[in-house]
Coordinates of C-alpha atoms in Angstrom, one line a residue:
Chain A
X238 CA 76.3 98.1 74.0
X239 CA 78.0 97.1 70.9
X240 CA 81.7 95.2 71.0
X241 CA 84.2 97.8 70.5
X242 CA 86.8 95.3 69.6
X243 CA 88.3 96.3 65.5
X244 CA 87.9 93.5 62.7
X245 CA 90.4 91.2 63.1
X246 CA 94.0 92.5 62.3
X247 CA 96.1 90.4 59.8
X248 CA 99.0 87.9 60.8
X249 CA 102.5 88.8 60.1
X250 CA 103.3 87.4 56.9
X251 CA 99.6 86.2 56.6
X252 CA 97.0 87.2 53.8
X253 CA 97.0 91.0 52.4
X254 CA 96.0 93.3 54.8
X255 CA 92.5 94.3 54.4
X256 CA 92.9 97.4 56.8
X257 CA 93.4 100.3 55.7
X258 CA 94.2 101.7 59.0
X259 CA 94.0 100.0 61.9
X260 CA 94.9 101.5 65.6
X261 CA 95.6 99.1 68.8
X262 CA 95.6 99.7 72.4
X263 CA 96.6 103.2 71.7
X264 CA 97.6 105.2 74.9
X265 CA 98.4 108.7 74.9
X266 CA 99.3 110.9 77.5
X267 CA 99.7 115.1 77.0
X268 CA 101.0 116.6 79.6
X269 CA 100.1 113.8 82.3
X270 CA 97.0 113.8 81.7
X271 CA 95.9 110.7 80.1
X272 CA 94.1 111.4 76.8
X273 CA 93.4 108.4 75.0
X274 CA 93.3 105.1 77.0
X275 CA 93.5 102.2 75.3
X276 CA 92.2 102.7 72.0
X277 CA 90.7 100.3 69.2
X278 CA 90.1 101.3 65.9
X279 CA 90.6 100.1 62.1
X280 CA 89.2 101.1 59.1
X281 CA 89.0 98.9 56.1
X282 CA 90.3 100.4 52.4
X283 CA 87.5 102.8 51.0
X284 CA 85.5 103.1 54.5
X285 CA 84.4 106.3 56.0
X286 CA 84.1 106.1 59.8
X287 CA 83.1 109.0 61.6
X288 CA 84.3 109.8 65.0
X289 CA 81.9 111.5 67.5
X290 CA 82.3 112.1 71.0
X291 CA 81.9 114.9 73.8
X292 CA 84.1 117.6 73.9
X293 CA 87.7 116.4 75.2
X294 CA 87.1 113.0 74.4
X295 CA 90.3 113.2 72.8
X296 CA 88.8 113.0 68.8
X297 CA 91.3 115.5 68.2
X298 CA 94.5 113.8 69.6
X299 CA 93.2 110.1 67.9
X300 CA 93.4 112.2 64.5
X301 CA 97.1 113.7 65.7
X302 CA 98.6 110.3 66.9
X303 CA 97.7 108.8 63.5
X304 CA 99.4 111.3 61.7
X305 CA 102.3 110.8 64.1
X306 CA 102.1 114.1 65.8
X307 CA 102.5 112.8 69.6
X308 CA 103.9 110.2 71.1
X309 CA 102.1 107.1 71.9
X310 CA 102.2 103.9 73.0
X311 CA 100.3 101.2 71.4
X312 CA 100.3 100.1 67.7
X313 CA 99.3 102.6 64.9
X314 CA 99.3 100.4 61.0
X315 CA 98.6 101.8 58.0
X316 CA 98.5 100.5 54.6
X317 CA 100.2 97.6 56.7
X318 CA 103.0 99.3 57.8
X319 CA 104.2 100.9 61.1
X320 CA 106.3 103.3 60.0
X321 CA 106.9 106.3 62.2
X322 CA 109.0 108.6 60.1
X323 CA 107.3 111.7 59.5
X324 CA 108.1 111.6 55.2
X325 CA 106.5 108.2 54.5
X326 CA 103.7 108.8 57.0
X327 CA 102.7 112.0 54.8
X328 CA 103.1 110.3 51.6
X329 CA 100.3 108.0 53.3
X330 CA 98.0 110.3 55.2
X331 CA 96.6 113.2 54.5
X332 CA 95.1 116.0 57.0
X333 CA 92.6 119.0 57.4
X334 CA 92.7 120.1 60.0
X335 CA 90.2 122.3 62.1
X336 CA 91.4 125.4 62.1
X337 CA 93.9 125.5 59.3
X338 CA 97.0 128.3 59.5
X339 CA 96.6 130.3 56.1
X340 CA 100.0 132.0 55.7
X341 CA 99.7 135.9 55.1
X342 CA 100.0 136.3 51.5
X343 CA 100.4 132.7 50.4
X344 CA 99.1 131.9 46.7
X345 CA 96.8 129.2 46.3
X346 CA 99.1 127.2 43.5
X347 CA 101.8 127.4 46.4
X348 CA 99.2 126.3 49.1
X349 CA 98.0 123.2 47.2
X350 CA 101.8 122.7 46.1
X351 CA 103.1 122.2 49.6
X352 CA 100.7 118.7 49.4
X353 CA 103.8 117.5 47.7
X354 CA 106.2 118.1 50.5
X355 CA 106.4 114.5 51.5
X356 CA 107.0 113.4 47.3
X357 CA 109.4 116.0 46.6
X358 CA 111.7 116.3 49.6
X359 CA 112.4 119.0 51.8
X360 CA 115.0 120.9 49.8
X361 CA 114.1 120.0 46.1
X362 CA 112.0 122.1 43.5
X363 CA 108.7 120.5 42.4
X364 CA 108.9 118.6 39.3
X365 CA 106.6 119.5 36.4
X366 CA 104.9 116.3 37.5
X367 CA 104.1 117.8 41.1
X368 CA 103.1 121.0 39.3
X369 CA 100.2 118.5 37.0
X370 CA 98.8 116.7 40.1
X371 CA 98.7 120.2 41.8
X372 CA 96.8 122.0 38.9
X373 CA 94.8 118.9 38.2
X374 CA 93.3 118.9 42.2
X375 CA 92.3 122.8 41.7
X376 CA 90.4 121.9 38.6
X377 CA 88.8 118.8 40.6
X378 CA 87.7 121.5 43.1
X379 CA 86.8 124.2 40.7
X380 CA 89.4 126.1 41.6
X381 CA 90.9 126.1 38.6
X382 CA 91.6 129.7 38.2
X383 CA 92.2 130.5 41.3
X384 CA 95.9 129.6 41.8
X385 CA 97.2 133.4 41.5
X386 CA 95.2 134.3 43.8
X387 CA 95.5 134.2 48.1
X388 CA 94.3 132.0 50.4
X389 CA 93.5 134.5 52.4
X390 CA 91.5 136.0 49.5
X391 CA 89.0 133.2 49.5
X392 CA 85.6 132.8 50.6
X393 CA 84.8 130.5 53.9
X394 CA 83.7 127.3 51.5
X395 CA 86.6 128.0 49.1
X396 CA 89.2 128.3 51.5
X397 CA 87.9 124.4 52.4
X398 CA 88.4 123.8 49.3
X399 CA 92.1 124.7 49.2
X400 CA 92.6 123.1 52.5
X401 CA 91.1 119.9 51.0
X402 CA 92.9 120.7 47.7
X403 CA 96.3 120.3 49.4
X404 CA 95.9 117.0 51.6
X405 CA 94.8 115.5 47.9
X406 CA 97.9 116.7 46.4
X407 CA 99.5 114.8 49.0
X408 CA 97.8 111.9 47.1
X409 CA 97.8 110.1 50.3
X410 CA 95.0 106.7 50.4
X411 CA 94.4 107.8 54.3
X412 CA 92.2 111.3 54.7
X413 CA 91.8 112.6 58.2
X414 CA 89.5 115.5 58.4
X415 CA 88.7 117.1 61.8
X416 CA 85.4 118.9 61.9
X417 CA 85.5 120.0 58.7
X418 CA 82.0 121.7 58.5
X419 CA 82.6 124.0 61.5
X420 CA 83.1 127.2 59.9
X421 CA 80.5 126.5 57.2
X422 CA 76.7 127.1 57.0
X423 CA 74.7 124.4 56.1
X424 CA 75.2 124.3 52.0
X425 CA 78.4 124.4 52.5
X426 CA 78.7 121.6 54.9
X427 CA 77.1 119.9 52.6
X428 CA 79.4 120.5 49.6
X429 CA 82.0 119.6 51.4
X430 CA 81.2 116.3 52.8
X431 CA 79.2 115.6 49.3
X432 CA 83.0 116.6 47.6
X433 CA 84.9 114.2 50.2
X434 CA 82.0 111.3 49.4
X435 CA 82.9 111.8 45.8
X436 CA 86.8 112.0 46.2
X437 CA 86.7 108.7 48.3
X438 CA 84.4 107.0 45.3
X439 CA 86.8 108.1 42.7
X440 CA 90.2 107.6 44.3
X441 CA 89.1 105.0 46.7
X442 CA 90.2 107.2 49.5
X443 CA 89.6 105.8 53.3
X444 CA 88.2 108.6 55.5
X445 CA 88.0 109.0 58.9
X446 CA 86.2 112.2 60.3
X447 CA 85.5 113.7 63.9
X448 CA 82.2 115.4 63.4
X449 CA 79.9 117.3 66.2
X450 CA 77.2 117.2 63.6
X451 CA 75.6 113.5 64.5
X452 CA 73.2 113.9 61.8
X453 CA 75.3 114.7 59.4
X454 CA 77.9 111.9 61.1
X455 CA 74.8 109.6 60.6
X456 CA 74.2 111.1 56.5
X457 CA 78.1 110.7 55.7
X458 CA 79.8 107.8 56.3
X459 CA 79.4 103.9 56.8
X460 CA 80.8 103.7 60.2
X461 CA 80.4 105.6 63.3
X462 CA 82.5 105.3 66.7
X463 CA 81.8 107.4 69.7
X464 CA 84.8 108.4 71.6
X465 CA 84.4 108.9 75.3
X466 CA 86.6 109.6 78.2
X467 CA 89.6 108.8 75.7
X468 CA 88.5 105.2 75.1
X469 CA 86.3 103.8 72.0
X470 CA 82.6 103.4 74.1
X471 CA 80.6 102.4 71.0
X472 CA 81.3 101.4 67.4
X473 CA 79.1 99.9 64.3
X474 CA 76.7 101.6 61.9
X475 CA 74.8 105.1 62.4
X476 CA 71.5 103.4 63.2
X477 CA 73.0 101.2 65.4
X478 CA 75.3 103.8 67.6
X479 CA 73.0 106.8 67.4
X480 CA 70.4 105.5 70.0
X481 CA 68.7 107.7 72.5
X482 CA 70.6 105.7 75.4
X483 CA 74.2 106.2 74.1
X484 CA 73.6 109.9 73.3
X485 CA 72.1 110.4 77.0
X486 CA 75.2 108.6 77.8
X487 CA 78.0 110.0 76.2
X488 CA 76.5 113.2 75.6
X489 CA 74.6 114.1 78.1
X490 CA 72.3 115.3 75.8
X491 CA 68.5 114.8 75.7
X492 CA 67.3 113.9 72.1
X493 CA 64.6 112.5 70.0
X494 CA 65.6 110.1 67.0
X495 CA 63.9 110.3 63.6
X496 CA 64.1 107.8 61.2
X497 CA 64.9 109.1 57.8
X498 CA 65.1 106.6 54.6
X499 CA 68.8 108.4 54.8
X500 CA 69.6 107.3 58.1
X501 CA 69.0 108.3 61.8
X502 CA 68.0 112.7 62.5
X503 CA 69.0 113.8 65.7
X504 CA 66.6 116.2 67.3
X505 CA 67.5 117.9 70.2
X506 CA 64.5 118.0 73.0
X507 CA 63.3 121.1 75.0
X508 CA 63.7 120.7 78.8
X509 CA 66.7 118.7 79.3
X510 CA 66.8 116.7 82.6
X511 CA 63.7 114.3 81.8
X512 CA 64.8 110.5 81.5
X513 CA 66.0 110.1 78.4
X514 CA 65.0 106.0 77.9
X515 CA 61.4 106.9 78.4
X516 CA 61.6 109.4 75.2
X517 CA 62.7 106.5 73.0
X518 CA 60.4 105.7 70.3
X519 CA 58.8 108.6 67.9
X520 CA 59.0 106.1 65.0
X521 CA 57.4 107.0 62.4
Chain B
X226 CA 80.6 115.5 39.4
X227 CA 82.6 113.9 36.9
X228 CA 84.6 110.7 37.3
X229 CA 87.2 112.0 34.7
X230 CA 89.8 114.7 36.4
X231 CA 88.8 117.5 33.9
X232 CA 90.3 117.9 30.2
X233 CA 92.8 120.9 31.6
X234 CA 94.7 118.5 33.6
X235 CA 97.5 119.3 31.1
X236 CA 97.6 122.8 32.7
X237 CA 100.6 122.8 34.8
X238 CA 100.5 125.7 36.9
X239 CA 103.6 127.4 38.1
X240 CA 105.1 128.0 41.8
X241 CA 106.1 131.0 43.4
X242 CA 109.9 131.7 42.6
X243 CA 112.8 133.5 41.6
X244 CA 111.7 135.3 38.2
X245 CA 113.7 136.9 36.0
X246 CA 112.5 140.4 36.5
X247 CA 112.6 141.0 40.1
X248 CA 116.3 139.2 40.0
X249 CA 116.9 141.9 37.7
X250 CA 115.7 144.5 40.2
X251 CA 117.6 143.4 43.0
X252 CA 120.6 143.2 41.0
X253 CA 121.0 146.8 39.5
X254 CA 119.8 148.2 42.8
X255 CA 122.7 146.6 44.2
X256 CA 124.9 147.9 41.2
X257 CA 123.4 151.4 41.7
X258 CA 123.9 150.9 45.5
X259 CA 127.7 150.3 44.7
X260 CA 128.1 152.9 42.2
X261 CA 126.6 155.5 44.1
X262 CA 128.7 154.5 47.1
X263 CA 132.2 154.7 45.4
X264 CA 131.2 158.0 43.4
X265 CA 129.9 160.2 46.0
X266 CA 131.9 161.8 48.8
X267 CA 133.9 164.6 49.7
X268 CA 135.7 163.9 46.1
X269 CA 132.6 163.5 43.8
X270 CA 134.0 161.0 40.8
X271 CA 132.3 159.7 37.9
X272 CA 130.2 156.8 37.8
X273 CA 131.5 155.8 34.5
X274 CA 135.4 156.4 35.5
X275 CA 134.6 154.2 38.7
X276 CA 133.1 151.4 36.7
X277 CA 135.6 151.5 34.3
X278 CA 138.1 151.1 37.0
X279 CA 136.3 148.2 39.2
X280 CA 136.5 146.5 35.6
X281 CA 140.1 147.7 35.3
X282 CA 140.7 145.5 38.7
X283 CA 139.0 142.5 37.3
X284 CA 141.7 140.0 36.0
X285 CA 142.5 139.8 32.7
X286 CA 140.8 143.1 31.9
X287 CA 143.1 146.0 31.3
X288 CA 140.8 149.2 30.8
X289 CA 142.2 153.1 31.1
X290 CA 139.6 154.4 33.8
X291 CA 141.2 157.8 33.1
X292 CA 141.3 158.4 36.9
X293 CA 143.9 160.1 38.6
X294 CA 145.9 158.1 41.1
X295 CA 145.0 159.6 44.1
X296 CA 141.1 159.5 42.6
X297 CA 141.7 155.7 41.9
X298 CA 143.0 155.0 45.3
X299 CA 140.4 156.9 47.1
X300 CA 137.7 154.3 45.2
X301 CA 140.0 151.2 45.7
X302 CA 141.3 151.9 48.9
X303 CA 138.9 153.8 51.0
X304 CA 135.4 153.6 49.3
X305 CA 135.4 150.1 48.1
X306 CA 136.2 148.1 51.4
X307 CA 133.3 150.3 52.9
X308 CA 131.1 149.5 50.3
X309 CA 132.0 146.1 50.3
X310 CA 131.4 146.2 54.1
X311 CA 128.0 147.6 53.8
X312 CA 126.8 145.4 51.3
X313 CA 127.7 142.3 53.2
X314 CA 126.1 143.6 56.7
X315 CA 123.4 144.6 54.9
X316 CA 122.5 141.5 53.1
X317 CA 123.3 139.7 56.0
X318 CA 121.0 141.3 58.7
X319 CA 118.4 141.5 56.2
X320 CA 118.6 137.9 54.8
X321 CA 118.6 136.9 58.9
X322 CA 115.6 139.4 59.7
X323 CA 113.4 137.2 56.8
X324 CA 114.7 133.9 58.2
X325 CA 113.5 134.8 61.8
X326 CA 110.3 136.0 60.2
X327 CA 110.1 133.0 58.7
X328 CA 111.0 130.5 61.4
X329 CA 109.3 132.3 64.1
X330 CA 105.9 132.9 61.6
X331 CA 105.9 136.9 63.4
X332 CA 106.3 139.9 60.8
X333 CA 108.3 141.3 63.7
X334 CA 110.8 139.1 64.0
X335 CA 114.5 140.9 63.6
X336 CA 118.3 140.5 64.8
X337 CA 117.7 143.9 66.7
X338 CA 114.1 143.2 68.3
X339 CA 114.3 139.6 69.3
X340 CA 117.4 140.8 71.8
X341 CA 120.3 138.8 69.4
X342 CA 121.7 142.0 68.2
X343 CA 122.1 143.0 72.1
X344 CA 123.5 139.5 73.1
X345 CA 126.1 139.7 70.4
X346 CA 126.9 143.3 71.6
X347 CA 127.4 141.8 74.9
X348 CA 129.5 139.2 73.7
X349 CA 131.3 141.6 71.7
X350 CA 131.8 144.1 74.7
X351 CA 133.0 141.1 76.8
X352 CA 135.3 139.9 74.3
X353 CA 136.8 143.2 73.7
X354 CA 137.3 144.5 77.1
X355 CA 138.6 141.2 78.4
X356 CA 141.3 142.0 75.6
X357 CA 140.4 138.6 74.0
X358 CA 140.8 140.3 70.3
X359 CA 140.8 143.0 68.2
X360 CA 137.4 141.9 66.1
X361 CA 140.2 141.3 62.9
X362 CA 140.9 137.3 61.4
X363 CA 137.9 135.0 60.8
X364 CA 138.1 132.9 64.1
X365 CA 138.8 135.8 66.0
X366 CA 137.0 135.4 69.8
X367 CA 134.6 138.7 69.2
X368 CA 132.5 137.3 66.6
X369 CA 132.7 133.7 68.3
X370 CA 131.6 135.4 71.3
X371 CA 128.8 137.6 69.9
X372 CA 127.7 134.5 68.4
X373 CA 127.3 132.8 71.6
X374 CA 125.5 135.8 73.2
X375 CA 123.3 135.3 69.7
X376 CA 122.6 132.4 70.2
X377 CA 121.5 132.7 74.3
X378 CA 119.1 135.9 73.7
X379 CA 117.4 134.4 70.9
X380 CA 116.6 131.2 72.6
X381 CA 115.7 133.2 75.7
X382 CA 113.7 135.3 73.5
X383 CA 111.9 132.6 72.1
X384 CA 110.9 130.5 75.4
X385 CA 110.3 133.3 77.0
X386 CA 108.3 134.4 74.2
X387 CA 105.9 131.0 74.1
X388 CA 105.2 131.5 77.9
X389 CA 103.1 134.5 76.9
X390 CA 101.4 132.3 74.2
X391 CA 102.1 132.5 70.5
X392 CA 100.8 135.7 69.3
X393 CA 103.2 138.1 67.3
X394 CA 103.3 140.3 70.7
X395 CA 104.4 138.2 73.3
X396 CA 107.9 137.0 71.1
X397 CA 108.9 140.8 70.8
X398 CA 108.0 141.7 73.9
X399 CA 110.0 139.0 75.3
X400 CA 112.8 140.1 73.1
X401 CA 112.5 143.6 74.4
X402 CA 113.2 142.6 78.0
X403 CA 115.9 140.4 76.5
X404 CA 117.5 143.4 75.2
X405 CA 116.9 145.7 77.7
X406 CA 118.6 143.1 80.4
X407 CA 121.6 142.4 78.2
X408 CA 121.9 146.0 77.1
X409 CA 122.1 146.7 80.9
X410 CA 124.6 143.8 81.8
X411 CA 126.7 145.3 79.1
X412 CA 126.8 148.9 80.3
X413 CA 127.6 147.5 83.8
X414 CA 130.8 145.8 81.9
X415 CA 131.5 149.5 80.6
X416 CA 131.4 151.2 83.0
X417 CA 133.9 148.8 84.8
X418 CA 136.1 148.9 82.0
X419 CA 135.5 152.8 81.4
X420 CA 138.7 152.7 79.3
X421 CA 137.3 150.6 76.6
X422 CA 134.2 153.0 76.6
X423 CA 134.8 155.6 74.1
X424 CA 135.3 152.3 71.2
X425 CA 132.6 150.6 72.5
X426 CA 130.1 153.5 72.3
X427 CA 130.4 154.3 69.2
X428 CA 130.6 151.1 67.9
X429 CA 127.3 150.5 69.7
X430 CA 125.3 153.2 67.7
X431 CA 126.4 151.2 64.7
X432 CA 128.9 152.3 61.8
X433 CA 130.5 150.9 58.6
X434 CA 133.7 152.3 59.2
X435 CA 136.5 149.9 57.8
X436 CA 140.1 150.5 58.2
X437 CA 141.5 148.5 54.6
X438 CA 139.4 144.8 53.8
X439 CA 140.3 143.3 57.3
X440 CA 136.8 144.3 58.4
X441 CA 134.8 142.7 54.9
X442 CA 137.2 139.9 55.3
X443 CA 135.5 139.0 58.4
X444 CA 132.3 139.4 57.4
X445 CA 132.8 137.0 54.2
X446 CA 132.8 133.9 55.5
X447 CA 130.0 134.4 57.9
X448 CA 127.9 135.9 54.9
X449 CA 128.2 133.3 52.8
X450 CA 127.6 130.3 55.4
X451 CA 125.0 132.3 56.6
X452 CA 123.2 132.8 53.0
X453 CA 124.1 129.0 51.7
X454 CA 122.4 127.5 55.2
X455 CA 119.7 129.8 54.8
X456 CA 118.5 129.9 50.9
X457 CA 118.6 125.9 51.0
X458 CA 115.9 126.0 53.5
X459 CA 113.9 128.5 51.5
X460 CA 111.3 125.5 50.6
X461 CA 111.5 124.1 54.3
X462 CA 110.4 127.7 55.5
X463 CA 107.5 128.1 53.3
X464 CA 106.2 124.8 54.6
X465 CA 106.8 125.9 57.9
X466 CA 104.4 128.9 56.7
X467 CA 101.3 126.5 58.1
X468 CA 102.3 126.2 61.3
X469 CA 104.4 123.4 63.5
X470 CA 101.7 120.8 63.3
X471 CA 100.4 121.1 59.7
X472 CA 104.3 121.3 58.3
X473 CA 105.2 117.9 60.5
X474 CA 102.0 116.7 58.9
X475 CA 103.0 117.3 55.1
X476 CA 106.3 115.1 56.7
X477 CA 108.5 117.9 57.7
X478 CA 110.6 118.5 61.1
X479 CA 109.5 121.9 61.9
X480 CA 111.7 122.1 64.8
X481 CA 115.2 120.8 63.3
X482 CA 114.4 123.6 60.7
X483 CA 113.6 126.0 62.7
X484 CA 116.9 125.1 64.6
X485 CA 119.1 125.1 61.8
X486 CA 118.0 128.5 60.3
X487 CA 118.1 129.9 63.4
X488 CA 121.9 129.0 63.6
X489 CA 122.6 130.1 60.7
X490 CA 120.8 133.7 61.2
X491 CA 122.0 134.5 63.9
X492 CA 126.1 133.4 62.7
X493 CA 125.3 135.8 60.5
X494 CA 123.5 138.2 62.5
X495 CA 126.5 138.1 65.4
X496 CA 129.2 138.6 62.4
X497 CA 127.4 141.8 61.4
X498 CA 127.0 143.1 64.8
X499 CA 130.3 142.7 65.9
X500 CA 131.9 144.3 63.2
X501 CA 129.2 147.5 62.5
X502 CA 127.5 147.4 66.1
X503 CA 123.9 147.6 66.8
X504 CA 122.3 148.7 63.2
X505 CA 118.6 148.5 63.7
X506 CA 115.4 148.2 61.8
X507 CA 117.2 146.8 58.5
X508 CA 115.8 143.4 59.1
X509 CA 112.4 144.4 59.2
X510 CA 112.5 147.4 56.8
X511 CA 114.1 144.7 53.6
X512 CA 112.2 141.9 54.0
X513 CA 108.9 143.4 53.7
X514 CA 109.6 145.8 51.3
X515 CA 110.6 142.8 49.3
X516 CA 107.3 140.9 50.0
X517 CA 105.3 144.0 49.3
X518 CA 106.7 144.2 45.9
X519 CA 107.4 140.6 44.8
X520 CA 105.3 138.1 47.0
X521 CA 105.5 136.3 50.6
X522 CA 107.4 133.2 49.3
X523 CA 110.7 132.2 51.0
X524 CA 111.7 131.5 47.6
X525 CA 112.4 135.2 46.3
X526 CA 112.2 136.8 50.0
X527 CA 115.4 135.5 51.0
X528 CA 117.3 135.7 47.5
X529 CA 116.1 139.5 47.2
X530 CA 116.7 140.2 50.8
X531 CA 120.1 139.1 50.0
X532 CA 120.2 142.0 47.1
X533 CA 118.4 144.7 48.4
X534 CA 119.6 144.3 51.9
X535 CA 122.7 145.1 50.2
X536 CA 122.3 148.2 48.1
X537 CA 120.1 149.4 51.2
X538 CA 122.7 149.2 53.6
X539 CA 125.2 150.5 51.3
X540 CA 122.8 153.7 50.7
X541 CA 122.0 154.3 54.0
X542 CA 126.0 154.3 54.8
X543 CA 126.0 156.8 51.8
X544 CA 123.1 158.8 53.3
X545 CA 125.7 158.8 57.2
X546 CA 128.3 160.3 55.4
X547 CA 127.2 162.7 53.7
X548 CA 124.2 164.2 55.2
X549 CA 126.0 166.2 58.4
X550 CA 129.6 165.9 56.5
X551 CA 132.2 166.1 57.5
X552 CA 130.8 165.1 60.2
X553 CA 129.3 161.4 59.9
X554 CA 125.9 160.1 61.7
X555 CA 125.8 156.4 62.9
X556 CA 124.5 154.3 60.1
X557 CA 121.9 153.1 63.4
X558 CA 121.1 156.3 63.7
X559 CA 119.9 156.6 59.7
X560 CA 118.1 153.1 59.6
X561 CA 116.3 153.9 63.0
X562 CA 115.0 157.2 61.2
X563 CA 113.6 154.9 58.6
X564 CA 112.9 151.8 60.6
X565 CA 110.8 153.5 63.0
X566 CA 108.2 154.4 61.0
X567 CA 108.1 151.1 59.1
X568 CA 107.6 149.3 62.0
X569 CA 104.4 150.7 62.7
X570 CA 103.8 150.6 58.9
X571 CA 104.0 146.8 59.4
X572 CA 102.1 146.7 62.7
X573 CA 98.9 148.1 61.0
X574 CA 99.4 145.4 57.6
X575 CA 100.0 142.6 60.1
X576 CA 96.8 143.3 61.9
X577 CA 95.2 142.7 58.3
X578 CA 97.4 139.3 58.2
X579 CA 99.3 140.6 55.1
X580 CA 102.9 140.5 55.6

């Protein structure tokens, strides 16, 4: 078992902040249910952390807490500040929701420009700079000619890129992705995650993503945290966290782990109910 | 993938907004409607003379329109106040409908269907039957009582609609329930005050009738406040289109925005109801026509709803007073006649999620 303690938090007034985001003793209660219980998590600048865990473990709630969308106890520090005001937070954290609301009839250009909201203020018009940033983002995401089309008219993969475009237009250093691959076929899943990885390298983004697909979680991302019953149960490099025992314990799943040069591959085994520990191995 | 952010980054894209073309169309519609409203009636008066007469009325302009004094009086003292009231009421009901649709993200939200008009009607009825006021003067109790009724009904509709989930239908069903209940209350108040029955019954059916300038003067400040507040929030309403959660993640305070615009829209709708009664469907017909013709961004839907809404109401009033002349149809009948089929059309398109 790994220790779930995050890297040390810098002392106030001390050395420059190393963590892009740090969460300490985070508690969230929703409608009387204690969803998160003392979550500790940190990500350093440029790091990609994937949060995995069974349904109902609190993954989305953790992202929502980082966005300031739920009230919480504990401490969330982003970019060295624990400012809870929405507009200043939205300049630091961008969000790609699992099922984005696609407003009927909204044009792709307007949709991506929504990402400039925290910078322009609610009442102000976009500046030329805002529009230039949005145009640049569209071009970068190969949506250059799509500005005048409606978001609804896009295919699933294009739509996902438009949502990503809105997040990028926010120019936030921390990107939160909630199940970014759910609605996509394998090819588009790969496209999206490759895109995130490329953008992370280009722009020095810190990425925190929730993912259901454990193999993808292992392949993309530096570190994995298992969230179970509202706590961070395990955290570490994919190969250390994605073990047969952990997956049996936290997901109740019976799997084999195949070691691949690109990272562990998680293969569900047929015939559940066998002792998961006995299947460990299958090393090449 | 390239590290360079593409060579076409100097291409600056445009945001949706009120372009000169649609703005000119809206202004033209309003001007044509006003001229038609002033020209057509039991006494036909040539449109160009009406236009000259209006220009003559401007300060510092003296033009001989060639109208006789009697005709000039018909234009300026009978038709002009009525057209002005139609403009104000139509613009206010349309822009408040568009605002409710944006704030509740519901294509069928409308002062009438959310029970807001019924709440305003009950408030106004109570004020009239209690002899609190006669519907004249800006701080008259009637529009204020109507506003209180409107706020209570929109709050109940919204809360009750949420109990039934967040679908389009549940909010409207709640609004219908609220409207039915309030209408029943209103009937009770009426039966208990049968002396006021006739006056209030005519008013329930809706009318753009005036006695001089008192009604337009009553309506004007409410119209101005509603339009000023709602237009100021047009960009915020576009952000709200992605839902509360995502809007909040973009730095917006969704509840605060919704509360402010709903207050403003209800203030205007209540004033419109207190001077003109229950005129339904305008808040659906006009904003949806604007969306179909020009686009769905609130940056253009809200201002164009003001212009086209005013024009629509003046023309509907023209139809109401000419269709069965010399008798007058209640204008609520005319708008319902047009609005009900339109409502079905919106239902059909909203299934395809195109407003």
